[in-house]
């Protein structure tokens, strides 16, 4: 597990070394290009992303305009949380603004 991710998790709750090892297997390292989508409207989100480096945004459309609701950058989490938790189709996109 990347030290930045481990630090963020440890800031939320205390875990034993054994527990952290179990948590670590739930994460995989991927790289995404600028303008690439992490999640799209109409699809069910099954992932929460941790951004080591880069910038991504969550947005939806209203009256034909893009409405950005959240930005996440270095050492931050991003997801379509309502879709992830409810396992329902997402009403928002997650897109990399920079390489992530």
mmCIF file of C-alpha atoms in Angstrom:
data_model
loop_
_atom_site.group_PDB
_atom_site.id
_atom_site.type_symbol
_atom_site.label_atom_id
_atom_site.label_comp_id
_atom_site.label_asym_id
_atom_site.label_seq_id
_atom_site.Cartn_x
_atom_site.Cartn_y
_atom_site.Cartn_z
ATOM 1 C CA UNK A 1 0.000 0.000 0.000
ATOM 2 C CA UNK A 2 1.286 3.442 -0.892
ATOM 3 C CA UNK A 3 2.394 5.414 2.221
ATOM 4 C CA UNK A 4 0.064 8.331 1.335
ATOM 5 C CA UNK A 5 -2.947 6.034 1.239
ATOM 6 C CA UNK A 6 -1.920 4.345 4.468
ATOM 7 C CA UNK A 7 -1.585 7.766 6.130
ATOM 8 C CA UNK A 8 -5.078 8.812 4.996
ATOM 9 C CA UNK A 9 -6.618 5.581 6.272
ATOM 10 C CA UNK A 10 -4.770 5.862 9.592
ATOM 11 C CA UNK A 11 -6.128 9.402 9.997
ATOM 12 C CA UNK A 12 -9.670 7.995 9.956
ATOM 13 C CA UNK A 13 -9.217 5.043 12.324
ATOM 14 C CA UNK A 14 -6.563 2.931 14.013
ATOM 15 C CA UNK A 15 -5.814 -0.474 12.524
ATOM 16 C CA UNK A 16 -3.354 -3.205 13.443
ATOM 17 C CA UNK A 17 -0.654 -4.159 10.980
ATOM 18 C CA UNK A 18 -2.603 -7.318 10.140
ATOM 19 C CA UNK A 19 -5.770 -5.287 9.482
ATOM 20 C CA UNK A 20 -3.853 -2.847 7.256
ATOM 21 C CA UNK A 21 -2.537 -5.788 5.222
ATOM 22 C CA UNK A 22 -6.124 -6.966 4.688
ATOM 23 C CA UNK A 23 -7.190 -3.463 3.670
ATOM 24 C CA UNK A 24 -4.241 -3.127 1.285
ATOM 25 C CA UNK A 25 -5.409 -6.017 -0.903
ATOM 26 C CA UNK A 26 -8.589 -4.042 -1.667
ATOM 27 C CA UNK A 27 -6.572 -1.429 -3.578
ATOM 28 C CA UNK A 28 -4.833 -1.599 -6.928
ATOM 29 C CA UNK A 29 -2.617 0.970 -8.585
ATOM 30 C CA UNK A 30 -3.834 2.397 -11.898
ATOM 31 C CA UNK A 31 -2.924 5.426 -13.963
ATOM 32 C CA UNK A 32 -5.428 7.563 -15.841
ATOM 33 C CA UNK A 33 -4.899 10.244 -18.459
ATOM 34 C CA UNK A 34 -6.228 13.760 -18.445
ATOM 35 C CA UNK A 35 -9.860 13.855 -19.654
ATOM 36 C CA UNK A 36 -10.284 10.130 -18.981
ATOM 37 C CA UNK A 37 -13.428 9.111 -17.088
ATOM 38 C CA UNK A 38 -13.245 7.185 -13.826
ATOM 39 C CA UNK A 39 -17.028 6.849 -13.657
ATOM 40 C CA UNK A 40 -19.828 7.860 -16.009
ATOM 41 C CA UNK A 41 -23.451 8.901 -15.811
ATOM 42 C CA UNK A 42 -25.790 5.916 -16.101
ATOM 43 C CA UNK A 43 -23.269 3.335 -14.906
ATOM 44 C CA UNK A 44 -23.100 1.763 -11.468
ATOM 45 C CA UNK A 45 -19.978 2.808 -9.589
ATOM 46 C CA UNK A 46 -18.154 -0.038 -7.896
ATOM 47 C CA UNK A 47 -14.947 1.785 -6.938
ATOM 48 C CA UNK A 48 -13.623 4.538 -4.724
ATOM 49 C CA UNK A 49 -10.489 6.181 -6.076
ATOM 50 C CA UNK A 50 -7.482 7.540 -4.187
ATOM 51 C CA UNK A 51 -5.502 10.090 -6.165
ATOM 52 C CA UNK A 52 -1.771 9.954 -5.486
ATOM 53 C CA UNK A 53 -1.026 12.787 -7.910
ATOM 54 C CA UNK A 54 -3.283 14.760 -10.202
ATOM 55 C CA UNK A 55 -6.695 16.372 -10.212
ATOM 56 C CA UNK A 56 -10.170 14.972 -10.882
ATOM 57 C CA UNK A 57 -13.680 16.352 -10.698
ATOM 58 C CA UNK A 58 -17.230 15.149 -10.138
ATOM 59 C CA UNK A 59 -19.855 16.825 -12.289
ATOM 60 C CA UNK A 60 -23.354 16.477 -13.699
ATOM 61 C CA UNK A 61 -25.444 18.291 -16.291
ATOM 62 C CA UNK A 62 -28.220 20.750 -15.530
ATOM 63 C CA UNK A 63 -30.003 22.585 -18.324
ATOM 64 C CA UNK A 64 -27.196 21.588 -20.698
ATOM 65 C CA UNK A 65 -24.455 23.035 -18.465
ATOM 66 C CA UNK A 66 -21.761 21.145 -16.580
ATOM 67 C CA UNK A 67 -22.054 21.606 -12.824
ATOM 68 C CA UNK A 68 -18.898 20.619 -10.934
ATOM 69 C CA UNK A 69 -19.707 19.489 -7.394
ATOM 70 C CA UNK A 70 -16.369 18.193 -6.139
ATOM 71 C CA UNK A 71 -12.654 18.379 -6.892
ATOM 72 C CA UNK A 72 -10.020 16.019 -5.542
ATOM 73 C CA UNK A 73 -6.262 16.244 -5.900
ATOM 74 C CA UNK A 74 -3.088 14.727 -4.447
ATOM 75 C CA UNK A 75 -3.760 12.310 -1.581
ATOM 76 C CA UNK A 76 -7.535 12.625 -1.878
ATOM 77 C CA UNK A 77 -10.441 10.249 -2.366
ATOM 78 C CA UNK A 78 -13.072 10.632 -5.084
ATOM 79 C CA UNK A 79 -16.101 8.567 -6.047
ATOM 80 C CA UNK A 80 -19.691 8.690 -7.122
ATOM 81 C CA UNK A 81 -20.592 7.921 -3.520
ATOM 82 C CA UNK A 82 -24.371 7.677 -3.927
ATOM 83 C CA UNK A 83 -23.959 5.234 -6.805
ATOM 84 C CA UNK A 84 -21.308 3.243 -4.931
ATOM 85 C CA UNK A 85 -23.246 2.966 -1.676
ATOM 86 C CA UNK A 86 -26.672 2.321 -3.226
ATOM 87 C CA UNK A 87 -25.358 0.332 -6.207
ATOM 88 C CA UNK A 88 -27.594 2.468 -8.405
ATOM 89 C CA UNK A 89 -26.902 4.178 -11.716
ATOM 90 C CA UNK A 90 -24.799 7.289 -11.279
ATOM 91 C CA UNK A 91 -26.179 10.744 -12.067
ATOM 92 C CA UNK A 92 -22.666 12.204 -12.287
ATOM 93 C CA UNK A 93 -19.363 11.812 -14.111
ATOM 94 C CA UNK A 94 -15.907 11.613 -12.594
ATOM 95 C CA UNK A 95 -13.241 12.875 -14.954
ATOM 96 C CA UNK A 96 -9.507 13.458 -14.618
ATOM 97 C CA UNK A 97 -8.562 17.077 -15.209
ATOM 98 C CA UNK A 98 -4.864 16.156 -15.029
ATOM 99 C CA UNK A 99 -3.118 12.823 -15.383
ATOM 100 C CA UNK A 100 -3.908 10.827 -12.249
#
